PDB file of C-alpha atoms in Angstrom:
ATOM      1  CA  MET A   1      -0.157  -0.083  -0.220  1.00 60.00           C
ATOM      2  CA  SER A   2       1.585   2.695  -0.727  1.00 88.00           C
ATOM      3  CA  ILE A   3       1.380   6.616   1.434  1.00 93.00           C
ATOM      4  CA  LYS A   4       0.464   9.621  -0.249  1.00 96.00           C
ATOM      5  CA  PRO A   5       2.619  12.224   0.260  1.00 97.00           C
ATOM      6  CA  GLU A   6      -0.036  15.094   1.097  1.00 98.00           C
ATOM      7  CA  PHE A   7      -1.378  12.491   3.922  1.00 97.00           C
ATOM      8  CA  ALA A   8       1.811  11.921   5.482  1.00 97.00           C
ATOM      9  CA  PHE A   9       1.903  14.994   5.504  1.00 98.00           C
ATOM     10  CA  ASP A  10      -1.343  15.855   7.592  1.00 98.00           C
ATOM     11  CA  VAL A  11      -0.518  13.258   9.889  1.00 97.00           C
ATOM     12  CA  CYS A  12       2.958  14.991  11.001  1.00 97.00           C
ATOM     13  CA  TRP A  13       1.819  18.117  10.911  1.00 97.00           C
ATOM     14  CA  GLU A  14      -1.423  17.562  13.142  1.00 97.00           C
ATOM     15  CA  VAL A  15       1.544  15.557  15.809  1.00 95.00           C
ATOM     16  CA  TYR A  16       4.124  19.054  15.496  1.00 96.00           C
ATOM     17  CA  ARG A  17       0.818  20.802  15.967  1.00 95.00           C
ATOM     18  CA  GLY A  18       0.285  18.722  19.109  1.00 92.00           C
ATOM     19  CA  ALA A  19       3.654  18.759  20.455  1.00 90.00           C
ATOM     20  CA  ARG A  20       4.267  22.296  20.073  1.00 90.00           C
ATOM     21  CA  GLU A  21       1.291  22.736  22.712  1.00 89.00           C
ATOM     22  CA  VAL A  22       2.630  20.697  24.467  1.00 85.00           C
ATOM     23  CA  LEU A  23       5.816  22.064  24.391  1.00 82.00           C
ATOM     24  CA  GLU A  24       4.952  25.532  25.470  1.00 82.00           C
ATOM     25  CA  THR A  25       1.852  25.140  27.122  1.00 80.00           C
ATOM     26  CA  LYS A  26       2.182  22.435  29.894  1.00 70.00           C
ATOM     27  CA  ARG A  27       6.212  22.082  30.080  1.00 59.00           C
ATOM     28  CA  GLY A  28       6.456  26.090  29.441  1.00 60.00           C
ATOM     29  CA  VAL A  29       9.468  25.357  26.511  1.00 54.00           C
ATOM     30  CA  CYS A  30       9.282  27.600  23.557  1.00 56.00           C
ATOM     31  CA  ALA A  31       9.903  25.155  20.833  1.00 51.00           C
ATOM     32  CA  LEU A  32      11.186  28.224  18.633  1.00 53.00           C
ATOM     33  CA  ASN A  33      13.401  30.457  20.864  1.00 58.00           C
ATOM     34  CA  TRP A  34      15.795  27.305  23.067  1.00 54.00           C
ATOM     35  CA  GLN A  35      17.131  30.618  24.838  1.00 57.00           C
ATOM     36  CA  ASP A  36      13.874  30.993  26.834  1.00 54.00           C
ATOM     37  CA  SER A  37      14.311  27.520  28.193  1.00 53.00           C
ATOM     38  CA  THR A  38      15.347  26.351  31.849  1.00 55.00           C
ATOM     39  CA  ARG A  39      18.726  24.888  32.363  1.00 56.00           C
ATOM     40  CA  PHE A  40      19.508  20.810  32.460  1.00 53.00           C
ATOM     41  CA  LEU A  41      16.627  20.945  30.160  1.00 56.00           C
ATOM     42  CA  TRP A  42      17.955  17.777  28.014  1.00 55.00           C
ATOM     43  CA  ARG A  43      17.506  14.507  29.709  1.00 56.00           C
ATOM     44  CA  PRO A  44      18.796  11.155  28.368  1.00 54.00           C
ATOM     45  CA  ASP A  45      15.841   8.522  27.417  1.00 55.00           C
ATOM     46  CA  VAL A  46      15.068   5.666  25.312  1.00 41.00           C
ATOM     47  CA  ARG A  47      12.641   7.192  22.626  1.00 45.00           C
ATOM     48  CA  PRO A  48      12.486  10.494  20.927  1.00 55.00           C
ATOM     49  CA  ARG A  49      11.374  13.270  22.469  1.00 79.00           C
ATOM     50  CA  LEU A  50       8.302  15.754  21.405  1.00 85.00           C
ATOM     51  CA  ASN A  51      10.648  18.457  21.144  1.00 85.00           C
ATOM     52  CA  GLU A  52      12.928  16.325  19.401  1.00 90.00           C
ATOM     53  CA  TRP A  53      10.022  15.661  16.803  1.00 92.00           C
ATOM     54  CA  VAL A  54       9.283  19.621  16.420  1.00 93.00           C
ATOM     55  CA  ALA A  55      12.750  20.173  15.304  1.00 94.00           C
ATOM     56  CA  ASP A  56      12.557  17.084  13.036  1.00 95.00           C
ATOM     57  CA  PHE A  57       9.155  18.111  11.507  1.00 97.00           C
ATOM     58  CA  ALA A  58      11.549  21.876  10.834  1.00 97.00           C
ATOM     59  CA  LEU A  59      13.986  20.805   8.876  1.00 97.00           C
ATOM     60  CA  ALA A  60      12.404  17.925   7.146  1.00 97.00           C
ATOM     61  CA  GLY A  61      10.372  21.508   5.510  1.00 98.00           C
ATOM     62  CA  GLN A  62      13.691  22.867   5.485  1.00 97.00           C
ATOM     63  CA  ALA A  63      15.619  20.196   3.207  1.00 98.00           C
ATOM     64  CA  ALA A  64      12.609  19.492   1.188  1.00 98.00           C
ATOM     65  CA  LEU A  65      12.233  23.235   0.406  1.00 98.00           C
ATOM     66  CA  ALA A  66      15.382  24.123   0.187  1.00 97.00           C
ATOM     67  CA  ALA A  67      16.047  24.873  -3.851  1.00 97.00           C
ATOM     68  CA  PRO A  68      16.333  28.251  -4.715  1.00 97.00           C
ATOM     69  CA  GLU A  69      13.192  28.349  -7.007  1.00 97.00           C
ATOM     70  CA  GLN A  70      11.389  26.934  -3.887  1.00 97.00           C
ATOM     71  CA  ALA A  71      11.776  30.064  -1.646  1.00 97.00           C
ATOM     72  CA  SER A  72       8.748  31.824  -1.142  1.00 96.00           C
ATOM     73  CA  ARG A  73       7.129  28.113  -0.304  1.00 97.00           C
ATOM     74  CA  MET A  74       9.944  28.118   2.115  1.00 98.00           C
ATOM     75  CA  VAL A  75       8.676  31.891   3.946  1.00 97.00           C
ATOM     76  CA  MET A  76       5.221  30.384   3.789  1.00 98.00           C
ATOM     77  CA  PHE A  77       6.312  26.615   5.461  1.00 98.00           C
ATOM     78  CA  ARG A  78       8.184  28.496   8.148  1.00 97.00           C
ATOM     79  CA  LEU A  79       5.097  31.162   8.774  1.00 97.00           C
ATOM     80  CA  PHE A  80       2.214  28.974   8.517  1.00 97.00           C
ATOM     81  CA  TYR A  81       3.139  25.725   9.227  1.00 98.00           C
ATOM     82  CA  VAL A  82       6.387  25.565  11.990  1.00 97.00           C
ATOM     83  CA  GLY A  83       5.256  29.175  13.105  1.00 95.00           C
ATOM     84  CA  LEU A  84       1.417  28.289  13.408  1.00 95.00           C
ATOM     85  CA  ALA A  85       0.759  32.121  11.989  1.00 96.00           C
ATOM     86  CA  PRO A  86      -3.020  32.325  11.438  1.00 96.00           C
ATOM     87  CA  TYR A  87      -3.736  31.452   7.456  1.00 97.00           C
ATOM     88  CA  GLU A  88      -5.663  34.886   7.296  1.00 96.00           C
ATOM     89  CA  ARG A  89      -2.337  36.806   8.758  1.00 96.00           C
ATOM     90  CA  ALA A  90       0.108  34.512   6.753  1.00 97.00           C
ATOM     91  CA  ARG A  91      -1.469  34.721   3.730  1.00 97.00           C
ATOM     92  CA  HIS A  92      -1.902  38.779   3.681  1.00 96.00           C
ATOM     93  CA  PHE A  93       2.343  38.763   4.811  1.00 96.00           C
ATOM     94  CA  LEU A  94       3.015  36.955   1.517  1.00 96.00           C
ATOM     95  CA  GLY A  95       0.578  38.885  -0.679  1.00 96.00           C
ATOM     96  CA  ILE A  96      -0.402  36.564  -2.143  1.00 97.00           C
ATOM     97  CA  SER A  97      -4.214  35.539  -3.509  1.00 97.00           C
ATOM     98  CA  GLU A  98      -5.950  32.390  -2.171  1.00 97.00           C
ATOM     99  CA  THR A  99      -5.563  30.094  -5.501  1.00 97.00           C
ATOM    100  CA  ASN A 100      -1.765  30.976  -5.477  1.00 97.00           C
ATOM    101  CA  TRP A 101      -1.951  29.730  -1.392  1.00 98.00           C
ATOM    102  CA  SER A 102      -4.012  26.751  -2.777  1.00 98.00           C
ATOM    103  CA  LYS A 103      -0.719  25.948  -5.303  1.00 98.00           C
ATOM    104  CA  TRP A 104       1.406  26.721  -3.057  1.00 98.00           C
ATOM    105  CA  ASN A 105      -0.014  24.589   0.067  1.00 98.00           C
ATOM    106  CA  ASP A 106      -0.508  21.610  -2.233  1.00 98.00           C
ATOM    107  CA  GLU A 107       3.606  21.418  -2.968  1.00 98.00           C
ATOM    108  CA  ILE A 108       4.807  21.634   0.050  1.00 98.00           C
ATOM    109  CA  ARG A 109       2.577  19.522   1.314  1.00 98.00           C
ATOM    110  CA  GLN A 110       3.617  17.245  -1.780  1.00 98.00           C
ATOM    111  CA  ARG A 111       7.253  17.912  -1.454  1.00 98.00           C
ATOM    112  CA  CYS A 112       7.423  17.891   2.619  1.00 98.00           C
ATOM    113  CA  GLY A 113       5.457  14.539   2.771  1.00 98.00           C
ATOM    114  CA  ARG A 114       7.562  13.493   0.736  1.00 98.00           C
ATOM    115  CA  GLU A 115      10.646  14.348   2.580  1.00 98.00           C
ATOM    116  CA  LEU A 116       8.710  12.947   5.971  1.00 97.00           C
ATOM    117  CA  LEU A 117       8.406   9.717   4.065  1.00 96.00           C
ATOM    118  CA  ARG A 118      12.173   9.384   3.529  1.00 96.00           C
ATOM    119  CA  ARG A 119      13.534  10.332   7.009  1.00 95.00           C
ATOM    120  CA  GLU A 120      10.942   7.837   8.069  1.00 93.00           C
ATOM    121  CA  MET A 121       8.541  10.309   9.980  1.00 94.00           C
ATOM    122  CA  PHE A 122       5.224   8.430   9.255  1.00 94.00           C
ATOM    123  CA  PRO A 123       3.929   6.842  10.997  1.00 93.00           C
ATOM    124  CA  PRO A 124       4.241   8.611  14.246  1.00 92.00           C
ATOM    125  CA  ARG A 125       5.201   6.017  16.069  1.00 90.00           C
ATOM    126  CA  LYS A 126       7.574   4.592  14.146  1.00 86.00           C
ATOM    127  CA  TYR A 127       9.087   7.736  15.103  1.00 88.00           C
ATOM    128  CA  PHE A 128       8.594   7.007  18.422  1.00 84.00           C
ATOM    129  CA  SER A 129       9.111   3.271  18.994  1.00 80.00           C
ATOM    130  CA  GLU A 130      12.260   1.787  20.358  1.00 54.00           C
ATOM    131  CA  GLN A 131      13.088   0.317  16.853  1.00 44.00           C
ATOM    132  CA  ALA A 132      13.378   3.941  15.508  1.00 45.00           C
ATOM    133  CA  ILE A 133      16.824   4.830  17.060  1.00 52.00           C
ATOM    134  CA  SER A 134      19.739   3.780  15.771  1.00 50.00           C
ATOM    135  CA  ALA A 135      22.836   3.230  18.046  1.00 43.00           C
TER     136      ALA A 135
END
């Protein structure tokens, strides 16, 4: 069974949003500003932690959209998907129509979804399982 990259992206983004919420509201750690965290945050663990998922999701998107011709999509990815800016504010900031937003959104979901699949972040349970960790 072949997984569509867009589906993989949507699932991984949902996990990302949940991880950000947990990190920022329940643990008081800002996922985007490491300087806001307290001392001795890192603790060894057998499983990848939520903060690693947040970082890996952003890095996967960065890798997928690294080409110079994808620069505008990278801005949209960072603003809307990683930064979680509201749709209207993000679209206004980018200065694009709803049609362009829709086209860029499809491109981002497809490219990033392929990268998430390549990095084996989908399904998330595989990422968080003990088998996903290499020595």
